[in-house]
Amino acid sequence: MSVVTNELVVDAGNTSIKFTAFAAGKVVFFSREFDVLVEEGFSPEVIYFASVRSGEDDRGLREKLLALYPDVNLIELQTTARACGVINAYPEPSRLGVDRWLSLIAGYHHVKNNVVVVDVGTAVKVDVVSSEGVHLGGYIAPGLNLMESSLLSNTAKIRYTQSEVVVGDGLPNSTARAVTEGCYEMLVGFLERVYKMHPNFGWVVAGGDVDKLLEALNFPVQYSPNLVAEGARLVGNELLRGSK
Ligand SMILES: Nc1ncnc2c1ncn2[C@@H]1O[C@H](COP(=O)(O)OP(=O)(O)O)[C@@H](O)[C@H]1O
Ligand SMILES: CC(C)(COP(=O)(O)O)[C@@H](O)C(=O)NCCC(=O)O
Ligand SMILES: [K+]
């Protein structure tokens, strides 16, 4: 049960900032656009702010939020050694990205058992948590756009137009398909390998690009689009209860 009713989660990733509003624990809106906050006229009682961006980027965003919600308590969520019954694998807990921390906490609370949590964004994050809530560790790999852009920016002749990126049959027979499908296979192959390494683990997946992978994964996964935001609510509520 939440300590407050209206909560706004701000999840600032390296590609996009996600705004998720909750009322009594239910998502009432989601947006990647700050201006939607103004249009929605939502009145948060608390703002949970979770960012993996630079301090400079955060300053501007925090100022905009405080201007829009001058009297609202903004709580910056950080990665800690433990929270919500989960223990962080990192000897230096604060080095773990807060998006990963919140996602794996939410993923564990979804499954309450051995779980692999995947977030497909700028980077692809994979975190493994035991049935006892012990974070065992995880991986960071380039996301799909990052893989593709690294090829485009580090080669002379990998060049194609977006109109050449088509769904084809059989092995890729164009530069556009070779690159886009090569990056895709890299990611799917990586995840299938993780699946083999952790048999009988539940899978919870999220992230802006996860929809591109869902049908490729040949094992059951739970798609949970608001994973970071759900983790932010769990951690934020624990903090608010602790301060009561
Ligand atoms: N409106 C959008 N703006 C930006 N990226 C979007 C949007 N809708 C879907 N995406 C996809 O989401 C990906 C970014 O995923 P996201 O989880 O937001 O990344 P991060 O958390 O690293 O910022 C992009 O590569 C893009 O393909
Ligand atoms: C790996 C990340 C950059 C992912 O960020 P995102 O893809 O969401 O923009 C972020 O989790 C991060 O900055 N992590 C710090 C290093 C670590 O988690 O070990
Ligand atoms: K993210």
CSV table of C-alpha atoms and ligand atoms in Angstrom, one decimal:
chain,number,residue,atom,x,y,z
A,1,MET,CA,0.0,0.0,0.0
A,2,SER,CA,1.5,3.4,-1.0
A,3,VAL,CA,2.1,6.1,1.6
A,4,VAL,CA,0.8,8.6,-0.9
A,5,THR,CA,-1.8,8.3,-3.7
A,6,ASN,CA,-0.4,10.4,-6.6
A,7,GLU,CA,3.2,9.6,-7.5
A,8,LEU,CA,5.2,10.8,-10.6
A,9,VAL,CA,8.2,8.8,-11.6
A,10,VAL,CA,10.9,10.4,-13.8
A,11,ASP,CA,13.2,7.9,-15.4
A,12,ALA,CA,16.0,9.7,-17.2
A,13,GLY,CA,17.8,7.3,-19.5
A,14,ASN,CA,20.6,8.1,-22.0
A,15,THR,CA,18.1,8.2,-24.9
A,16,SER,CA,14.8,9.3,-23.5
A,17,ILE,CA,13.2,10.5,-20.3
A,18,LYS,CA,10.2,8.5,-19.2
A,19,PHE,CA,7.4,10.2,-17.1
A,20,THR,CA,5.0,7.7,-15.5
A,21,ALA,CA,2.2,8.9,-13.3
A,22,PHE,CA,0.5,6.6,-10.7
A,23,ALA,CA,-2.7,7.1,-8.8
A,24,ALA,CA,-3.3,4.6,-6.1
A,25,GLY,CA,-0.7,2.3,-7.6
A,26,LYS,CA,-2.3,2.3,-11.1
A,27,VAL,CA,-0.6,4.0,-14.1
A,28,VAL,CA,-2.7,6.9,-15.2
A,29,PHE,CA,-0.3,8.1,-17.9
A,30,PHE,CA,3.0,7.5,-19.5
A,31,SER,CA,5.0,9.9,-21.7
A,32,ARG,CA,8.4,10.7,-23.0
A,33,GLU,CA,7.5,14.4,-23.4
A,34,PHE,CA,7.7,16.8,-20.6
A,35,ASP,CA,5.0,19.0,-22.1
A,36,VAL,CA,2.5,16.2,-21.5
A,37,LEU,CA,2.9,16.8,-17.8
A,38,VAL,CA,1.6,20.3,-18.3
A,39,GLU,CA,-1.3,19.1,-20.5
A,40,GLU,CA,-2.3,16.3,-18.1
A,41,GLY,CA,-2.7,18.6,-15.1
A,42,PHE,CA,-1.6,15.7,-12.9
A,43,SER,CA,-1.0,16.7,-9.2
A,44,PRO,CA,1.7,14.5,-7.8
A,45,GLU,CA,2.2,14.3,-4.0
A,46,VAL,CA,5.7,13.0,-4.6
A,47,ILE,CA,8.2,12.8,-7.5
A,48,TYR,CA,10.6,9.9,-7.6
A,49,PHE,CA,13.6,11.0,-9.8
A,50,ALA,CA,15.9,8.3,-11.2
A,51,SER,CA,18.6,9.3,-13.6
A,52,VAL,CA,21.6,7.7,-15.3
A,53,ARG,CA,22.4,11.0,-17.1
A,54,SER,CA,25.0,13.5,-16.2
A,55,GLY,CA,24.6,16.0,-13.3
A,56,GLU,CA,24.4,18.8,-15.9
A,57,ASP,CA,21.5,17.2,-17.8
A,58,ASP,CA,19.8,16.5,-14.5
A,59,ARG,CA,20.0,20.0,-13.3
A,60,GLY,CA,18.0,21.4,-16.2
A,61,LEU,CA,15.3,18.7,-15.8
A,62,ARG,CA,15.1,19.1,-12.0
A,63,GLU,CA,14.6,22.9,-12.5
A,64,LYS,CA,11.8,22.3,-15.0
A,65,LEU,CA,10.1,19.9,-12.6
A,66,LEU,CA,10.4,22.1,-9.6
A,67,ALA,CA,9.0,25.0,-11.6
A,68,LEU,CA,6.0,22.9,-12.6
A,69,TYR,CA,5.6,21.4,-9.2
A,70,PRO,CA,7.0,24.0,-6.8
A,71,ASP,CA,5.6,22.4,-3.6
A,72,VAL,CA,6.1,18.8,-4.4
A,73,ASN,CA,8.7,16.6,-2.6
A,74,LEU,CA,11.2,15.5,-5.2
A,75,ILE,CA,13.1,12.4,-4.0
A,76,GLU,CA,16.2,11.5,-6.0
A,77,LEU,CA,16.5,7.7,-6.0
A,78,GLN,CA,20.0,6.2,-5.8
A,79,THR,CA,21.3,2.7,-5.9
A,80,THR,CA,21.9,1.3,-2.5
A,81,ALA,CA,23.4,-1.9,-1.0
A,82,ARG,CA,19.9,-3.2,-0.3
A,83,ALA,CA,16.3,-2.1,-0.7
A,84,CYS,CA,12.8,-3.7,-0.8
A,85,GLY,CA,14.2,-7.1,0.2
A,86,VAL,CA,16.9,-7.2,-2.5
A,87,ILE,CA,20.6,-7.2,-2.0
A,88,ASN,CA,22.9,-5.5,-4.6
A,89,ALA,CA,25.6,-7.7,-6.1
A,90,TYR,CA,28.1,-4.9,-6.5
A,91,PRO,CA,30.8,-4.5,-3.8
A,92,GLU,CA,30.5,-0.8,-4.7
A,93,PRO,CA,26.7,-0.7,-4.7
A,94,SER,CA,26.4,2.9,-6.0
A,95,ARG,CA,28.2,2.0,-9.2
A,96,LEU,CA,25.2,0.0,-10.4
A,97,GLY,CA,23.0,2.1,-12.6
A,98,VAL,CA,19.8,3.2,-10.7
A,99,ASP,CA,17.7,2.1,-13.7
A,100,ARG,CA,19.1,-1.4,-13.4
A,101,TRP,CA,18.6,-1.4,-9.6
A,102,LEU,CA,15.0,-0.3,-9.9
A,103,SER,CA,14.2,-2.7,-12.8
A,104,LEU,CA,15.7,-5.7,-11.0
A,105,ILE,CA,13.8,-4.9,-7.8
A,106,ALA,CA,10.5,-4.6,-9.7
A,107,GLY,CA,11.3,-7.7,-11.7
A,108,TYR,CA,12.0,-9.7,-8.5
A,109,HIS,CA,8.8,-8.5,-6.9
A,110,HIS,CA,6.9,-9.6,-10.0
A,111,VAL,CA,8.2,-13.1,-9.9
A,112,LYS,CA,9.3,-13.6,-6.3
A,113,ASN,CA,11.6,-16.3,-7.5
A,114,ASN,CA,14.8,-16.8,-9.6
A,115,VAL,CA,14.5,-14.1,-12.3
A,116,VAL,CA,16.3,-12.6,-15.2
A,117,VAL,CA,15.4,-9.0,-15.8
A,118,VAL,CA,16.1,-7.4,-19.2
A,119,ASP,CA,15.9,-3.7,-20.2
A,120,VAL,CA,16.4,-3.0,-23.9
A,121,GLY,CA,17.3,0.7,-24.2
A,122,THR,CA,20.3,2.7,-25.2
A,123,ALA,CA,22.2,-0.2,-23.6
A,124,VAL,CA,20.8,-3.6,-23.0
A,125,LYS,CA,20.9,-4.5,-19.4
A,126,VAL,CA,20.5,-8.0,-18.1
A,127,ASP,CA,20.3,-8.6,-14.3
A,128,VAL,CA,19.9,-12.0,-12.5
A,129,VAL,CA,18.3,-12.2,-9.1
A,130,SER,CA,17.9,-15.3,-6.9
A,131,SER,CA,14.7,-16.6,-5.3
A,132,GLU,CA,16.0,-15.1,-2.1
A,133,GLY,CA,16.2,-11.6,-3.6
A,134,VAL,CA,20.0,-11.7,-4.0
A,135,HIS,CA,21.2,-9.8,-7.1
A,136,LEU,CA,23.8,-12.2,-8.6
A,137,GLY,CA,25.1,-9.7,-11.1
A,138,GLY,CA,24.4,-8.9,-14.7
A,139,TYR,CA,25.5,-7.6,-18.1
A,140,ILE,CA,25.6,-4.4,-20.1
A,141,ALA,CA,25.7,-4.6,-23.9
A,142,PRO,CA,25.1,-2.0,-26.6
A,143,GLY,CA,21.4,-1.5,-27.6
A,144,LEU,CA,20.3,-2.0,-31.2
A,145,ASN,CA,20.7,1.7,-32.2
A,146,LEU,CA,24.1,1.8,-30.5
A,147,MET,CA,25.4,-1.3,-32.4
A,148,GLU,CA,24.2,0.1,-35.7
A,149,SER,CA,25.5,3.6,-35.1
A,150,SER,CA,28.9,2.3,-34.1
A,151,LEU,CA,29.2,0.6,-37.5
A,152,LEU,CA,28.0,3.7,-39.3
A,153,SER,CA,30.4,6.0,-37.5
A,154,ASN,CA,33.4,3.7,-37.6
A,155,THR,CA,33.3,2.6,-41.3
A,156,ALA,CA,33.7,4.3,-44.6
A,157,LYS,CA,31.3,2.2,-46.6
A,158,ILE,CA,28.5,1.0,-44.4
A,159,ARG,CA,26.0,3.5,-45.7
A,160,TYR,CA,22.3,3.0,-46.5
A,161,THR,CA,19.0,4.9,-46.3
A,162,GLN,CA,16.2,4.0,-43.9
A,163,SER,CA,14.1,3.0,-46.9
A,164,GLU,CA,16.6,0.2,-47.6
A,165,VAL,CA,15.9,-1.3,-44.2
A,166,VAL,CA,13.3,-3.9,-45.2
A,167,VAL,CA,12.2,-7.2,-43.7
A,168,GLY,CA,13.5,-9.8,-46.1
A,169,ASP,CA,13.6,-13.6,-46.3
A,170,GLY,CA,16.7,-15.7,-45.8
A,171,LEU,CA,20.2,-14.4,-45.2
A,172,PRO,CA,20.6,-10.6,-45.6
A,173,ASN,CA,21.6,-9.6,-49.2
A,174,SER,CA,22.0,-5.9,-48.7
A,175,THR,CA,24.1,-3.7,-46.5
A,176,ALA,CA,21.1,-2.3,-44.7
A,177,ARG,CA,19.8,-5.9,-43.9
A,178,ALA,CA,23.3,-7.2,-43.1
A,179,VAL,CA,23.7,-4.5,-40.4
A,180,THR,CA,20.3,-4.3,-38.9
A,181,GLU,CA,19.7,-8.0,-38.8
A,182,GLY,CA,23.3,-8.7,-37.7
A,183,CYS,CA,22.8,-6.4,-34.7
A,184,TYR,CA,19.4,-8.0,-34.0
A,185,GLU,CA,20.9,-11.5,-34.1
A,186,MET,CA,23.7,-10.4,-31.8
A,187,LEU,CA,21.2,-9.3,-29.2
A,188,VAL,CA,18.9,-12.3,-29.6
A,189,GLY,CA,21.8,-14.7,-29.5
A,190,PHE,CA,23.1,-13.1,-26.3
A,191,LEU,CA,19.7,-13.4,-24.6
A,192,GLU,CA,19.3,-17.0,-25.7
A,193,ARG,CA,22.8,-17.8,-24.2
A,194,VAL,CA,21.7,-16.1,-20.9
A,195,TYR,CA,18.6,-18.3,-21.0
A,196,LYS,CA,20.7,-21.5,-21.3
A,197,MET,CA,23.0,-20.4,-18.5
A,198,HIS,CA,20.0,-19.9,-16.1
A,199,PRO,CA,17.5,-22.6,-16.8
A,200,ASN,CA,14.1,-22.4,-15.0
A,201,PHE,CA,14.6,-18.7,-14.2
A,202,GLY,CA,11.5,-16.4,-14.8
A,203,TRP,CA,12.1,-13.6,-17.4
A,204,VAL,CA,10.8,-10.1,-17.0
A,205,VAL,CA,11.6,-7.7,-20.0
A,206,ALA,CA,11.1,-4.0,-20.6
A,207,GLY,CA,12.7,-1.1,-22.4
A,208,GLY,CA,12.0,1.1,-25.4
A,209,ASP,CA,13.2,-1.5,-27.9
A,210,VAL,CA,12.1,-4.7,-26.3
A,211,ASP,CA,9.0,-5.0,-28.6
A,212,LYS,CA,11.5,-5.6,-31.5
A,213,LEU,CA,12.7,-8.8,-29.7
A,214,LEU,CA,9.6,-10.3,-28.1
A,215,GLU,CA,8.6,-12.6,-31.0
A,216,ALA,CA,12.2,-13.7,-31.5
A,217,LEU,CA,12.7,-15.0,-28.0
A,218,ASN,CA,11.7,-18.7,-28.1
A,219,PHE,CA,11.0,-18.9,-24.4
A,220,PRO,CA,8.3,-17.4,-22.1
A,221,VAL,CA,8.9,-13.9,-20.9
A,222,GLN,CA,6.8,-11.4,-19.0
A,223,TYR,CA,6.7,-8.0,-20.8
A,224,SER,CA,6.4,-5.3,-18.1
A,225,PRO,CA,6.6,-1.9,-19.8
A,226,ASN,CA,6.8,0.2,-16.6
A,227,LEU,CA,9.5,-1.8,-14.8
A,228,VAL,CA,11.8,1.1,-13.8
A,229,ALA,CA,8.8,3.1,-12.7
A,230,GLU,CA,7.4,0.2,-10.6
A,231,GLY,CA,10.8,-0.2,-9.0
A,232,ALA,CA,10.9,3.5,-8.3
A,233,ARG,CA,7.5,3.3,-6.5
A,234,LEU,CA,8.7,0.3,-4.4
A,235,VAL,CA,11.9,2.0,-3.3
A,236,GLY,CA,10.3,5.4,-3.0
A,237,ASN,CA,7.5,4.1,-0.7
A,238,GLU,CA,10.1,2.3,1.4
A,239,LEU,CA,11.9,5.6,1.8
A,240,LEU,CA,8.7,7.4,2.7
A,241,ARG,CA,7.7,4.8,5.2
A,242,GLY,CA,11.1,4.9,6.7
A,243,SER,CA,10.9,8.7,7.1
A,244,LYS,CA,7.4,8.5,8.7
B,1,LIG,N1,9.1,8.3,-28.4
B,1,LIG,C1,10.3,7.7,-28.4
B,1,LIG,N2,11.4,8.4,-28.2
B,1,LIG,C2,12.6,7.8,-28.1
B,1,LIG,N3,12.8,6.5,-28.2
B,1,LIG,C3,11.7,5.8,-28.4
B,1,LIG,C4,10.4,6.3,-28.5
B,1,LIG,N4,9.5,5.3,-28.7
B,1,LIG,C5,10.2,4.2,-28.7
B,1,LIG,N5,11.5,4.4,-28.6
B,1,LIG,C6,12.6,3.4,-28.7
B,1,LIG,O1,13.1,3.4,-27.4
B,1,LIG,C7,14.5,3.3,-27.4
B,1,LIG,C8,15.1,3.9,-26.2
B,1,LIG,O2,14.6,3.0,-25.1
B,1,LIG,P1,14.7,3.6,-23.6
B,1,LIG,O3,14.3,2.4,-22.8
B,1,LIG,O4,13.9,4.8,-23.5
B,1,LIG,O5,16.2,4.0,-23.5
B,1,LIG,P2,17.0,4.7,-22.3
B,1,LIG,O6,16.3,4.2,-21.0
B,1,LIG,O7,18.3,4.1,-22.5
B,1,LIG,O8,16.9,6.1,-22.5
B,1,LIG,C9,15.0,4.0,-28.7
B,1,LIG,O9,16.1,3.3,-29.2
B,1,LIG,C10,13.7,3.8,-29.6
B,1,LIG,O10,13.9,2.8,-30.6
B,2,LIG,C1,24.2,0.9,-18.4
B,2,LIG,C2,23.4,2.2,-18.3
B,2,LIG,C3,24.2,3.3,-19.1
B,2,LIG,C4,22.1,2.0,-19.0
B,2,LIG,O1,21.4,3.2,-19.2
B,2,LIG,P1,20.3,3.4,-20.3
B,2,LIG,O2,20.5,2.3,-21.4
B,2,LIG,O3,19.0,3.2,-19.6
B,2,LIG,O4,20.4,4.8,-20.8
B,2,LIG,C5,23.2,2.6,-16.9
B,2,LIG,O5,22.6,1.5,-16.2
B,2,LIG,C6,24.4,3.0,-16.2
B,2,LIG,O6,24.9,4.1,-16.3
B,2,LIG,N1,25.0,2.0,-15.4
B,2,LIG,C7,26.2,2.3,-14.6
B,2,LIG,C8,27.2,1.2,-14.8
B,2,LIG,C9,26.7,-0.2,-14.2
B,2,LIG,O7,25.5,-0.3,-14.1
B,2,LIG,O8,27.6,-1.0,-13.9
B,3,K,K,16.7,2.9,-19.1
